[in-house]
XYZ file of C-alpha atoms in Angstrom:
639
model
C 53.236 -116.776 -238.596
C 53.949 -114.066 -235.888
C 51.371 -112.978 -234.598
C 50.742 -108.843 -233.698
C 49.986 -108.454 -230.312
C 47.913 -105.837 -228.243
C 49.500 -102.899 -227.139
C 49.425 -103.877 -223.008
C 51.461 -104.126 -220.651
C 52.795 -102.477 -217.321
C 51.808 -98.783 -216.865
C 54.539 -96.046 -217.223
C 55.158 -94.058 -214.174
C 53.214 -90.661 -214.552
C 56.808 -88.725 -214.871
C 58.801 -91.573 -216.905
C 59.077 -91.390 -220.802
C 57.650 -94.573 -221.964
C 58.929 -93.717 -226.028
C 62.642 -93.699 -224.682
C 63.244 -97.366 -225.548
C 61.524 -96.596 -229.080
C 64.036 -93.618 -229.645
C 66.800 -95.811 -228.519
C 66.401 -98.414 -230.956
C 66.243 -95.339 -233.893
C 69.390 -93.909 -232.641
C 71.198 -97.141 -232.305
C 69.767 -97.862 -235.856
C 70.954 -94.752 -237.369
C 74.261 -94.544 -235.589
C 75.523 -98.427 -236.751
C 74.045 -98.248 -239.892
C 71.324 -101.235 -239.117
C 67.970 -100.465 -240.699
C 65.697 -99.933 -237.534
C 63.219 -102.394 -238.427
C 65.483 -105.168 -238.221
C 67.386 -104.031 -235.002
C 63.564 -104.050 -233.490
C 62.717 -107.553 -234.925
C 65.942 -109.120 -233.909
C 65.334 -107.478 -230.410
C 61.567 -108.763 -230.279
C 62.709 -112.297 -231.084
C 65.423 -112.493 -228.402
C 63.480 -110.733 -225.367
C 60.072 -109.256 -227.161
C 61.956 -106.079 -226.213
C 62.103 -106.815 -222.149
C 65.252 -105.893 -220.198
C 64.190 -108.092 -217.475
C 65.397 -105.029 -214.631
C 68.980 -105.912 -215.959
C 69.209 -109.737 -214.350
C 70.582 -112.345 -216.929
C 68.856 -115.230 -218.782
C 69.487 -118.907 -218.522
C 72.531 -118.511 -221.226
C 73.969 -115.742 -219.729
C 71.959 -113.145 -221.931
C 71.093 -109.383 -220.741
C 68.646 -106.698 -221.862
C 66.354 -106.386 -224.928
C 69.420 -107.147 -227.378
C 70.082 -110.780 -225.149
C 73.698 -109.625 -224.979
C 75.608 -112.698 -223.694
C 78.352 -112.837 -220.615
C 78.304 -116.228 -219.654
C 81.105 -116.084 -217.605
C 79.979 -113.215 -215.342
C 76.159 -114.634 -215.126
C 76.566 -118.366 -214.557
C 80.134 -118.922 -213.459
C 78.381 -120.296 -209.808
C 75.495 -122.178 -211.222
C 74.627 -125.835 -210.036
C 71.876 -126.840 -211.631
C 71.319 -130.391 -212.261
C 67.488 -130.430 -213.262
C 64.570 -130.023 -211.833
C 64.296 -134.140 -211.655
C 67.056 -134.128 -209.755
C 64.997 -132.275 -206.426
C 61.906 -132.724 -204.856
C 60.237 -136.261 -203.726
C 58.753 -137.146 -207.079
C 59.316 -140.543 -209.025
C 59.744 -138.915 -212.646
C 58.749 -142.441 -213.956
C 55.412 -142.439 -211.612
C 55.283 -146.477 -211.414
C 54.699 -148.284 -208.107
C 55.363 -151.574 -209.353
C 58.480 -150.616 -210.737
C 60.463 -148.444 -208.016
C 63.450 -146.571 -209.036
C 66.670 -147.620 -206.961
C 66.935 -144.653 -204.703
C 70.587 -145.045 -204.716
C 70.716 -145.019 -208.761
C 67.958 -142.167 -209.665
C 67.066 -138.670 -209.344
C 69.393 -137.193 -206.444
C 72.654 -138.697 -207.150
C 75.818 -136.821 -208.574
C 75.295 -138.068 -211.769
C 76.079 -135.291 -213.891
C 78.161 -132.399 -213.529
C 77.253 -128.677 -214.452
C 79.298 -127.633 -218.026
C 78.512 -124.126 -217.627
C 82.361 -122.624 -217.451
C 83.597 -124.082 -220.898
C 80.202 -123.452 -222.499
C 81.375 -119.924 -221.073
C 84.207 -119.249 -223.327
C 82.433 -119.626 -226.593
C 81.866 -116.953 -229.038
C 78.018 -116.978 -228.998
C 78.251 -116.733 -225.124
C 80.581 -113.632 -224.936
C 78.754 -111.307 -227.163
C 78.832 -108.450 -224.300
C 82.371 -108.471 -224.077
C 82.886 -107.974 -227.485
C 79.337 -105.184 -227.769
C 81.580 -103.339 -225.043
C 84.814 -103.322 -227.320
C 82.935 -102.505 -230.737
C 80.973 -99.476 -228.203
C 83.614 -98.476 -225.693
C 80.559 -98.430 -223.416
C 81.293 -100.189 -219.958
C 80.190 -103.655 -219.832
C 77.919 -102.773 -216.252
C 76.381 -100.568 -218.673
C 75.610 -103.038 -221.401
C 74.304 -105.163 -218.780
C 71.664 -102.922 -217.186
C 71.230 -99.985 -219.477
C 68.610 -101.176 -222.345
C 69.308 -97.861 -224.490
C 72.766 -98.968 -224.594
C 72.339 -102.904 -224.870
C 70.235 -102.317 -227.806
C 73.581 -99.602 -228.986
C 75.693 -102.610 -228.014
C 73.193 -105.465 -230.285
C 73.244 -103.030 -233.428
C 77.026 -102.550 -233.121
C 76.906 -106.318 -233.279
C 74.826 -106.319 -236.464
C 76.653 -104.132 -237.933
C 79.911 -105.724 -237.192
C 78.595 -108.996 -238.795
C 77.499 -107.137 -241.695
C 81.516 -105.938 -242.150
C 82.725 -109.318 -241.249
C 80.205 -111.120 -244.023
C 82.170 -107.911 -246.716
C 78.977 -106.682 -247.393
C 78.126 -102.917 -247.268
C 75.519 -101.220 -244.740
C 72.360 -100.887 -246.800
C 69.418 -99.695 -246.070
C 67.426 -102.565 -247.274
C 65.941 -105.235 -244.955
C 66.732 -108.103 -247.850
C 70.865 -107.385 -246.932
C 70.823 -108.577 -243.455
C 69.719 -111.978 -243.932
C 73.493 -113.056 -243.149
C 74.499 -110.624 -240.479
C 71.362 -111.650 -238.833
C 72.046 -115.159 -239.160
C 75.208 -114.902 -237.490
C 73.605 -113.212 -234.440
C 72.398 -116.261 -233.423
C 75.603 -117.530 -232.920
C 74.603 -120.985 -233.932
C 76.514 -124.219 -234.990
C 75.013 -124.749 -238.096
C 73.377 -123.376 -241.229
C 70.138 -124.865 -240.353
C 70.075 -122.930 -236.670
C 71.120 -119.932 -237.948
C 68.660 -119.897 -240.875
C 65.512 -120.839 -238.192
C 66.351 -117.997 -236.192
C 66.963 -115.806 -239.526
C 63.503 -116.778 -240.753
C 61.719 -116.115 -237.749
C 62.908 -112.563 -237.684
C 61.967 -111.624 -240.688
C 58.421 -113.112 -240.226
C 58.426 -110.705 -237.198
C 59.755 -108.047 -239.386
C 57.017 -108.952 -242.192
C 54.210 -109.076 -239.730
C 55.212 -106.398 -237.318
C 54.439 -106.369 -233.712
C 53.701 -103.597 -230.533
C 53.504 -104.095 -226.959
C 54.367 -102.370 -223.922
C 57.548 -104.334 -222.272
C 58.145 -105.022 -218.638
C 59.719 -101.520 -217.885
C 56.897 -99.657 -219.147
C 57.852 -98.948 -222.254
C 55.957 -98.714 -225.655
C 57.514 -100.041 -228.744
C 56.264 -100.678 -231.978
C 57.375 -102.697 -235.213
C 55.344 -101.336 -238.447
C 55.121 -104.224 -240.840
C 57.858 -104.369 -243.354
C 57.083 -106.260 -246.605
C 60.776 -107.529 -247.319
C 61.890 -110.305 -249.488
C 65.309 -111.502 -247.334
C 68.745 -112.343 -249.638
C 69.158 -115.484 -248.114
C 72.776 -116.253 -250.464
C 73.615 -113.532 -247.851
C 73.905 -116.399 -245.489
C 76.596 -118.399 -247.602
C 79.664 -116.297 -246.329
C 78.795 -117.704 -242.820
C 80.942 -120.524 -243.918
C 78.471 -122.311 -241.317
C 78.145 -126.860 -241.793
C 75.215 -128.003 -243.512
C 74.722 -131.092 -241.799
C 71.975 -133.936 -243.122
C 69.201 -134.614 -240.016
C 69.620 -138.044 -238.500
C 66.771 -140.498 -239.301
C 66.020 -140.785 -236.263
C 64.660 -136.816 -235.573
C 60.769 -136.111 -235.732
C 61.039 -132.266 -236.478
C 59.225 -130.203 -238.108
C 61.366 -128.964 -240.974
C 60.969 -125.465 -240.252
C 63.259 -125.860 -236.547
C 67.083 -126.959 -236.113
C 66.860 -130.502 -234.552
C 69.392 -132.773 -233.665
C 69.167 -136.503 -232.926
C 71.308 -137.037 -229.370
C 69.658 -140.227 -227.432
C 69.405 -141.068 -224.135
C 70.612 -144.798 -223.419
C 68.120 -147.684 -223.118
C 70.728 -149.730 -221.062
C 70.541 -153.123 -218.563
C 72.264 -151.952 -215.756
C 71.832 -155.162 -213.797
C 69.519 -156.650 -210.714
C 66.257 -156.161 -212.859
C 67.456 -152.385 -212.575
C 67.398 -150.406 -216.373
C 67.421 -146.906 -217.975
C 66.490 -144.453 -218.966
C 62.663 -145.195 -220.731
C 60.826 -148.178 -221.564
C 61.000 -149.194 -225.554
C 57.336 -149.461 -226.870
C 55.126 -148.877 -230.174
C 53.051 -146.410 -229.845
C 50.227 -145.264 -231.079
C 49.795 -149.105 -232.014
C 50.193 -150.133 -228.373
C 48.649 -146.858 -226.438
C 47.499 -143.409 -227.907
C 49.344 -140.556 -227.213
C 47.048 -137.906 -225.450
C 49.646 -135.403 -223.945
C 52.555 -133.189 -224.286
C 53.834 -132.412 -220.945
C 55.496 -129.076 -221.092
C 58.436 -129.046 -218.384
C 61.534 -126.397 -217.898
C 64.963 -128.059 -217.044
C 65.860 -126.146 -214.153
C 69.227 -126.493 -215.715
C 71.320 -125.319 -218.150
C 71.540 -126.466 -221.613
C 74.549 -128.697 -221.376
C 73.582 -129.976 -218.165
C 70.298 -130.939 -219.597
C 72.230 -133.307 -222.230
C 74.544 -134.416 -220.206
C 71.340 -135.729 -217.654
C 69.319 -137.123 -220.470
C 71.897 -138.834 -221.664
C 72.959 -140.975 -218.092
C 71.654 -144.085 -218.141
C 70.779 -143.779 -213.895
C 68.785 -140.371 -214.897
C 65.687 -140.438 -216.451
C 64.482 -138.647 -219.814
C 62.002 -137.009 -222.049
C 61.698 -136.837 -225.610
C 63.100 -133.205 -226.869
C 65.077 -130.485 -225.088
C 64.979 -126.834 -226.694
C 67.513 -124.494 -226.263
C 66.514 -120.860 -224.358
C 68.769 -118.791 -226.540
C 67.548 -119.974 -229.838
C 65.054 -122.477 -229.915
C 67.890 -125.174 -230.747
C 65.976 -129.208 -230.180
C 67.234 -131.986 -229.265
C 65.279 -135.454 -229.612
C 66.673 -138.080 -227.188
C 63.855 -141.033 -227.431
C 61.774 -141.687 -230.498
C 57.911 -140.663 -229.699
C 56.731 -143.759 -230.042
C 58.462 -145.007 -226.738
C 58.225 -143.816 -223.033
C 60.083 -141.751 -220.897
C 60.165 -140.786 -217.375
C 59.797 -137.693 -216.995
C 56.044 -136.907 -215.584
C 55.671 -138.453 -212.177
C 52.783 -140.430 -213.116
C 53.012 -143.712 -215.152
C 49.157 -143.333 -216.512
C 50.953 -140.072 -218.053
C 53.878 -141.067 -218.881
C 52.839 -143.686 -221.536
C 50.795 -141.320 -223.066
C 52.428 -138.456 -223.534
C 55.740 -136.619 -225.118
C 57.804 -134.764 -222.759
C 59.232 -131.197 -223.899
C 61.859 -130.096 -221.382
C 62.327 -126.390 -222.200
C 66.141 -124.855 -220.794
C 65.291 -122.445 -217.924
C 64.267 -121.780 -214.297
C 60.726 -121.627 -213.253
C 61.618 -118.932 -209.478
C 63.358 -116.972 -211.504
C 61.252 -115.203 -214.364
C 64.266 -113.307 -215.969
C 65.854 -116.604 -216.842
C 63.704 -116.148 -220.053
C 61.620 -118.507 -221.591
C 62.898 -116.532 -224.978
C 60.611 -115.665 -227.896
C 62.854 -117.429 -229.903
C 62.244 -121.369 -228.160
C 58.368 -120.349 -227.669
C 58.398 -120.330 -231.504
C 60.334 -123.446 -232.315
C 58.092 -125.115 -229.526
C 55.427 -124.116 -230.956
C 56.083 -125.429 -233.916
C 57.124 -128.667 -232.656
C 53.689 -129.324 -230.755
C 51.944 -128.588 -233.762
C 54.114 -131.436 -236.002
C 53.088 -133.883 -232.604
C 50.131 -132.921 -232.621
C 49.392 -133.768 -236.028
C 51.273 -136.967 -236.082
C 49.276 -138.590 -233.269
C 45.756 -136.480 -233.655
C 46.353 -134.781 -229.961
C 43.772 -131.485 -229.839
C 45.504 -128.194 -229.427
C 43.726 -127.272 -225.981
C 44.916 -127.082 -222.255
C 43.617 -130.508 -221.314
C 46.035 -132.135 -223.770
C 48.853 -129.747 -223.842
C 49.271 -130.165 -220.307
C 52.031 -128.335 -218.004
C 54.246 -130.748 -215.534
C 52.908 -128.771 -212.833
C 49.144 -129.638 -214.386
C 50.068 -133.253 -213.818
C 48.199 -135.255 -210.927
C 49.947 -137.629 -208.169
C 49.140 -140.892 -209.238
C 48.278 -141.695 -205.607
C 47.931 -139.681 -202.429
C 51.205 -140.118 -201.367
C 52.267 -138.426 -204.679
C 50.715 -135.310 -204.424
C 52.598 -133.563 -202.064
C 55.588 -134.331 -203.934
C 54.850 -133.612 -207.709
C 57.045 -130.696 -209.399
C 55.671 -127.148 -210.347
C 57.130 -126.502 -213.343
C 57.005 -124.484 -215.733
C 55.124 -122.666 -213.226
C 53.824 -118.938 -213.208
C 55.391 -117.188 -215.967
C 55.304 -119.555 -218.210
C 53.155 -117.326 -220.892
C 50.229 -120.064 -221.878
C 48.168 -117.521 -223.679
C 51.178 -116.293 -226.332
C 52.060 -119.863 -226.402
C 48.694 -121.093 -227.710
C 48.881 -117.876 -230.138
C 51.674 -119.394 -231.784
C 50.199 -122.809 -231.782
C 47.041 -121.430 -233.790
C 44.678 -121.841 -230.755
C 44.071 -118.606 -228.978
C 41.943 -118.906 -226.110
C 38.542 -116.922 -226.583
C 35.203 -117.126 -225.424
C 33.279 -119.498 -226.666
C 30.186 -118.705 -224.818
C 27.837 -115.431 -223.624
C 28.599 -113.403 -220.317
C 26.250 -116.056 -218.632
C 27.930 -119.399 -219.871
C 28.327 -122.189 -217.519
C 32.100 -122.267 -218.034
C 35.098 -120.217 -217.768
C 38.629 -120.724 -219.170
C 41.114 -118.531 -217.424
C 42.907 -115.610 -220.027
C 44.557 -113.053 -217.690
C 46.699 -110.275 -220.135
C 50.017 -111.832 -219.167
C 51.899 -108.313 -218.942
C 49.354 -106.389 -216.806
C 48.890 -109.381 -214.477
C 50.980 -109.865 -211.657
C 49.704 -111.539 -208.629
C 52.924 -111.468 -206.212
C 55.108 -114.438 -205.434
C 57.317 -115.286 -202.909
C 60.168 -118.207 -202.248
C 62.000 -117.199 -205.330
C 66.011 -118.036 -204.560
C 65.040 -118.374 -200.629
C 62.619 -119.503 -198.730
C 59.729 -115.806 -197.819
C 62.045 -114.073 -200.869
C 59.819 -111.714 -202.787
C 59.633 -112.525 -206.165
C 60.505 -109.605 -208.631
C 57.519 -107.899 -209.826
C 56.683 -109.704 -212.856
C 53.793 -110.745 -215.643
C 52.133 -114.332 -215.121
C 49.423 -116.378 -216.991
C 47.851 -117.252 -213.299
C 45.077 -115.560 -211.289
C 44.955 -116.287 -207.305
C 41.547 -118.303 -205.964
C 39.910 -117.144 -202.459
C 37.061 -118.533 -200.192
C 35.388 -115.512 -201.044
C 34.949 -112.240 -203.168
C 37.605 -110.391 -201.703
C 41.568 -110.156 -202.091
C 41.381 -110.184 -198.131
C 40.014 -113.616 -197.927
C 42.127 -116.339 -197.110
C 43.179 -118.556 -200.158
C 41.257 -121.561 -200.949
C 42.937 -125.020 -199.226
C 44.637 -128.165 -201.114
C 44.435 -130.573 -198.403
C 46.484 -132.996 -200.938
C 49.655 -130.605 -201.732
C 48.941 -129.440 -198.068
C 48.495 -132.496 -195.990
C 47.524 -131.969 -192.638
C 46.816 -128.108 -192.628
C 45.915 -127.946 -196.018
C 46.987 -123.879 -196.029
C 48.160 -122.630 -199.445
C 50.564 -120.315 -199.596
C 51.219 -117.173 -202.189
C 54.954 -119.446 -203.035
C 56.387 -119.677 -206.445
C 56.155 -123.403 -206.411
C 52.455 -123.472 -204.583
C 50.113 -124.821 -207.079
C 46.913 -125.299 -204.443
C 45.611 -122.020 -205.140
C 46.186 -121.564 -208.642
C 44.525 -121.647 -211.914
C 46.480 -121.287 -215.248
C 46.044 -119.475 -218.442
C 43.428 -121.948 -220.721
C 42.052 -123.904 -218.221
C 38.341 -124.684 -217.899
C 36.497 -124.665 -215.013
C 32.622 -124.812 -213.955
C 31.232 -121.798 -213.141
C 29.964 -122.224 -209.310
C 28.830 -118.332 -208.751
C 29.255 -114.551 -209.690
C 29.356 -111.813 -207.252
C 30.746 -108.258 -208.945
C 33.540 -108.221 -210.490
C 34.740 -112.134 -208.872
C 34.082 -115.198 -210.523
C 33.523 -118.536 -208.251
C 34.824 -121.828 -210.229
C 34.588 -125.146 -208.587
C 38.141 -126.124 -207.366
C 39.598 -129.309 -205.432
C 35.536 -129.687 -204.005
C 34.958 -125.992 -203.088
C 34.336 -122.869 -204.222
C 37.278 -120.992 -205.366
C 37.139 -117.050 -206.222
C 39.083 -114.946 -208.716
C 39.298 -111.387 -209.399
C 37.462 -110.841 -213.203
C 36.757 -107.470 -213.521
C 34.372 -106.206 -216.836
C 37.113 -103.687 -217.733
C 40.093 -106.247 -217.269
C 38.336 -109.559 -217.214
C 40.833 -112.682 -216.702
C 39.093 -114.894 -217.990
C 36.396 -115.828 -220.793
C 33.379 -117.292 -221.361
C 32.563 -121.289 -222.547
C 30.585 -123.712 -223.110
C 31.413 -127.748 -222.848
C 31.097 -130.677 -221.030
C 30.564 -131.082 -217.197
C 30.835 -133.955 -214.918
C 28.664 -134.554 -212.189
C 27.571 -136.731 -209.645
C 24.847 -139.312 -210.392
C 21.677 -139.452 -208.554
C 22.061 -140.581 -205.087
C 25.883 -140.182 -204.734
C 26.820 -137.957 -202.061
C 30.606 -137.502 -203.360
C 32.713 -138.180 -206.795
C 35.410 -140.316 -206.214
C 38.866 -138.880 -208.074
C 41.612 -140.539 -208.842
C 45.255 -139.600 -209.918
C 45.457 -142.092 -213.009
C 42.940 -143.877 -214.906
C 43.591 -147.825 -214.007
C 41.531 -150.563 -215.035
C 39.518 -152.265 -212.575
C 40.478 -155.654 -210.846
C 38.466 -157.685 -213.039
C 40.379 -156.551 -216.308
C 43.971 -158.144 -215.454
C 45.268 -161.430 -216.841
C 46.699 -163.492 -214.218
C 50.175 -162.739 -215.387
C 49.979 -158.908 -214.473
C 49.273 -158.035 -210.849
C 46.081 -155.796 -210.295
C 47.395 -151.949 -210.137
C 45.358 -150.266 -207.016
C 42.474 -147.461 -207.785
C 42.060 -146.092 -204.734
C 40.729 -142.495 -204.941
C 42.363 -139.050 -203.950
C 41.655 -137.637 -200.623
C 39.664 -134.512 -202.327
C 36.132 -134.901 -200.944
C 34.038 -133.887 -204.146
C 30.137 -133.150 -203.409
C 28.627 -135.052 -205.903
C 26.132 -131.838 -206.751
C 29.542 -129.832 -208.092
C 30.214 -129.503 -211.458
C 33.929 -130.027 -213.227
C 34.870 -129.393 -216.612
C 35.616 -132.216 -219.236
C 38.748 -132.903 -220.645
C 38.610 -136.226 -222.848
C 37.252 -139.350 -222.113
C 39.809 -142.673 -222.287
C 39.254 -145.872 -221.569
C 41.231 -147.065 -218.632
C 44.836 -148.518 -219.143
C 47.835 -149.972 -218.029
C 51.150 -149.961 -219.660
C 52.987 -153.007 -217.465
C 56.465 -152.241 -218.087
C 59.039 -153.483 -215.786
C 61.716 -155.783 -217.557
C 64.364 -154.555 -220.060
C 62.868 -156.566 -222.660
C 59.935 -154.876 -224.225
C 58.508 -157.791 -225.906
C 57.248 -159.064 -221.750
C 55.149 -155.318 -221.710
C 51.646 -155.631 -221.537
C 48.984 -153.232 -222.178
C 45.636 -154.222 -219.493
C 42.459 -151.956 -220.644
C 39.079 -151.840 -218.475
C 36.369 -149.217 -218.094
C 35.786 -145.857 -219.244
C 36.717 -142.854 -217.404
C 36.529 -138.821 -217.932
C 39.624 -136.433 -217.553
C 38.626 -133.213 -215.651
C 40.316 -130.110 -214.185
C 39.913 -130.440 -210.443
C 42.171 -128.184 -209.393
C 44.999 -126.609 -210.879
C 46.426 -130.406 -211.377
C 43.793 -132.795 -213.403
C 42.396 -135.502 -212.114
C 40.233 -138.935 -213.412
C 36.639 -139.827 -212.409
C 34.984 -143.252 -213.689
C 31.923 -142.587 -216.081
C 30.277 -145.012 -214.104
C 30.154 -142.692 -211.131
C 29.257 -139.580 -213.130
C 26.845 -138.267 -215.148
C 27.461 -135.752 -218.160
C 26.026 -132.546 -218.526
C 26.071 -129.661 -221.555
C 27.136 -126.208 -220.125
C 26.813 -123.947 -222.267
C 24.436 -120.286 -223.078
């Protein structure tokens, strides 16, 4: 169900009009003949009404309307996924290292983006600009006349489908179908559905220009037999999809090949939850586009993850079944168990869109995995790649950042059912970080270049100091640091970060700053009464035993020496270089016994699954990390 969401949002400027975008979408409604309510809900669903300052999304897409010119907006690209850069070992295993020669790095795939150019859904500007006669420039970076150009659209769809303009909601069922632009009946139909739940539900919020718009509820019954004159394939799902039915999903798997020498790809067969439990989804972006993605996952040399969704639409992909192992998180402990959910865009660039439109079939998806394998709907299981620790300390450094900054964590968990809120009074001994996305904008830089100023932008993330001050110098990460330790205010700096639904320990309150305990020190964030970014909980905290001077943290829970056969060579648990007082406090994530998935042979039936002692997940920095119960003791924080 869509959810309504509070009016926030950027301020206008004291001399702008911040009701212009609201007329626009009225004019454009009454001029094409679209009822208004459905030019606003399609609108919502593409960009929640953001023109993203007129840059273009991952498919090519500008303005509120997502008008598409793939040719003009992606012509150059060369993305080959975010696996692709960066030091990380996507598959996280020591004992098994990836041939450097063979993985991550190589020209294995080649960018698809200038034939994916030239199809219908991905010129829809061209054709807005013939239907309008207004100059495609305009279309691009005008959002009173992109949202002219997406009812023109409509409207055109409505003629094509030889059905009359109406002023009924129910009519457009088809014509909004066929905005999507999608392959099949079942795509169109998803993307149909969901905006008519917006429509039915209704929706305000002020966008990223400043600009109020609202959506009064419409109670509307759609004529979906107004979809039938798409002529669109009704295809039956592959067996081999686990999908909701309520998303388009298609089956297209990456290769479990022998590629010779011991070497193999692209995952590791298995049976889980029989063999392991599944514990995470590991939210990623692909730093790629969509056909790039496919064509990555689907290279044997690569390395892979269970689904891909599509930016423009939502569209999934499944490439392994869930019950076997990909390499995708940089840390094996992880790896085995979790699902990976590579979602098409770019984490430096914020107006590359993660749409409305794949936060909702995402959503949708976790919730299906989550009830399939019992995973809880909270930030310590739905994890982010960037959330995800070095399994040793030569890792750290190394691990990826995405989805990163503007990935929006608190809308996300609204559509999963699982709003953050306080569950706790003003003095509780926790805090789980809920900045309003829109009105927060810390400031990054390295976005394109190296020192390039990010554009100004929303973000689920609030900025930790030594002290109560924005002056004070950022707190240090001496492991994604090594050597200086210095964190920087960088797109892809995660050592002085804390994300939308995280938990942390309350360490001290001064004002309007809130202290959490962070990577063994204090770490401050602006949480002002009248704007607070962040609420108040209670749970679970980890602590030091009696007598310890430090808590030893480690990057993945491995049994201990003692608990290998003699056939399986003992995995090293050495701990992190984060010196942890042992009087600090973290915050509790889940407790697991120890494990370790030995997979390093093509043939899954010589895997082995070693278990030993118990150990406690908790958020030690913006990355989690593992601490052995026997070195801790547990505490309730709660009031």
């Amino acid at each position: 169900m869509a959810l309504p969401l509070l009016l926030t949002g950027p301020p206008a400027t004291a001399d702008s009009d911040d009701t212009a975008l609201q007329a626009a979408f009225a004019e454009a409604a009454d001029r094409y003949g679209v009822p208004e309510g459905v030019l606003l809900a399609v609108s919502y669903l593409e960009s929640r009404w953001d023109g993203h300052g007129g840059a273009a999304s991952v498919t090519g897409g500008y303005g509120p309307m997502h008008l598409t010119d793939a040719a003009t907006a992606l012509a150059e690209s060369t993305a080959r996924g975010h696996h692709a850069d960066g030091t990380e070992d996507p598959r996280g295993d020591d004992s098994r290292p990836l041939p450097a020669a063979d993985r991550p790095g190589a020209d294995s795939a080649t960018d698809a983006v200038p034939a994916a150019a030239r199809t219908p859904a991905a010129t829809t500007l061209p054709r807005a600009a013939a239907l309008t006669d207004i100059p495609a420039d305009e279309l691009r970076t005008d959002e009173a006349a992109n949202v002219a150009g997406g009812a023109a659209l409509l409207a055109d769809a409505q003629r094509a489908l030889g059905a009359p303009a109406s002023d009924d909601p129910a009519d457009w069922y088809g014509a909004v179908a066929a905005y999507a632009g999608a392959e099949t009946r079942e795509a169109a139909e998803v993307f149909a559905d969901d905006v008519y739940d917006v429509l039915a539900t209704g929706a305000r919020r002020v966008t990223d220009s400043g600009q109020r718009v609202t959506l009064a509820p419409v109670a509307v019954t759609p004529d979906t037999a107004t979809a039938d004159a798409l002529g669109l394939p009704v295809g039956g799902r592959d067996p081999e999809v686990e999908c909701p039915r309520t998303v388009a999903c298609d089956w297209i798997p990456a290769p479990y090949q022998d590629l010779g020498g011991g070497d193999y790809g692209n995952h590791d067969l298995a049976d889980r939850p029989d063999s392991q439990d599944v514990d995470y989804i590991v939210i990623h972006d692909t730093e790629a586009t969509w056909e790039t993605t496919l064509d990555l996952v689907q290279d044997p040399t690569y390395v892979s993850w269970h689904y891909s969704l599509r930016s423009s639409d939502g569209q999934i992909a499944q490439h392994l079944r869930t019950k076997d192992v990909g390499w995708h998180a940089g840390n094996w402990y992880v790896n085995a168990k979790s699902i990976g959910l590579e979602h098409e865009g770019f984490l430096t660039d914020p107006d590359a869109w993660y749409t409305e439109a794949m936060y909702r079939t995402s959503a949708r998806l976790v919730r299906y995995l989550a009830r399939a394998y019992d995973i809880p709907l909270d930030r310590q299981h739905i994890v982010g790649h960037d959330n995800v620790q070095g399994p040793t300390n030569a890792n750290v450094a190394g691990m990826h950042t995405d989805p990163g900054p503007y990935w929006d964590w608190s809308h996300y968990f609204e559509l999963l059912g699982a709003p953050f809120h306080a569950t706790a009074g003003p003095r509780g001994g926790l805090v789980t970080i809920a900045p309003d996305y829109d009105t927060n904008s810390p400031g990054y830089v390295d976005c394109g270049s190296p020192g390039r100023q990010c554009p100004p932008h929303g973000s689920g993330a609030v900025r930790l100091h030594t002290a109560p001050s924005h002056e004070a110098p950022l707190v240090r990460d001496i492991g994604t640091h090594p050597g200086d330790g210095e964190s920087s205010t960088g797109v892809n700096d995660v050592g002085a970060r804390a994300s939308a639904g995280q938990t942390f320990a309350v360490a001290d309150r001064s004002g309007d700053w809130t202290a959490i305990w962070y990577l063994g020190q204090e770490a401050w964030f602006h949480n002002p009464a009248d704007a607070p970014t962040a609420v108040n909980a209670r749970g679970l905290v980890a602590t030091g035993r009696d007598g310890a001077a430090t808590i030893p943290v480690y990057g993945r829970a491995y049994p201990e020496a003692a608990a290998y056969p003699p056939d399986v060579p003992v995995q090293s648990v050495v701990p992190l270089a984060y010196q942890i007082p042992a009087d600090q406090e973290y915050a509790v994530g889940l407790r697991t016994d120890s494990e370790y998935y030995r997979a390093v042979t093509f043939d899954p039936a010589e895997h082995q699954v070693v278990r030993g002692e118990e150990y406690y997940q908790i958020q030690l920095g913006h990355r989690i990390g593992f601490v052995r119960a026997a070195d801790v003791e547990l505490r309730w924080s709660g009031s």
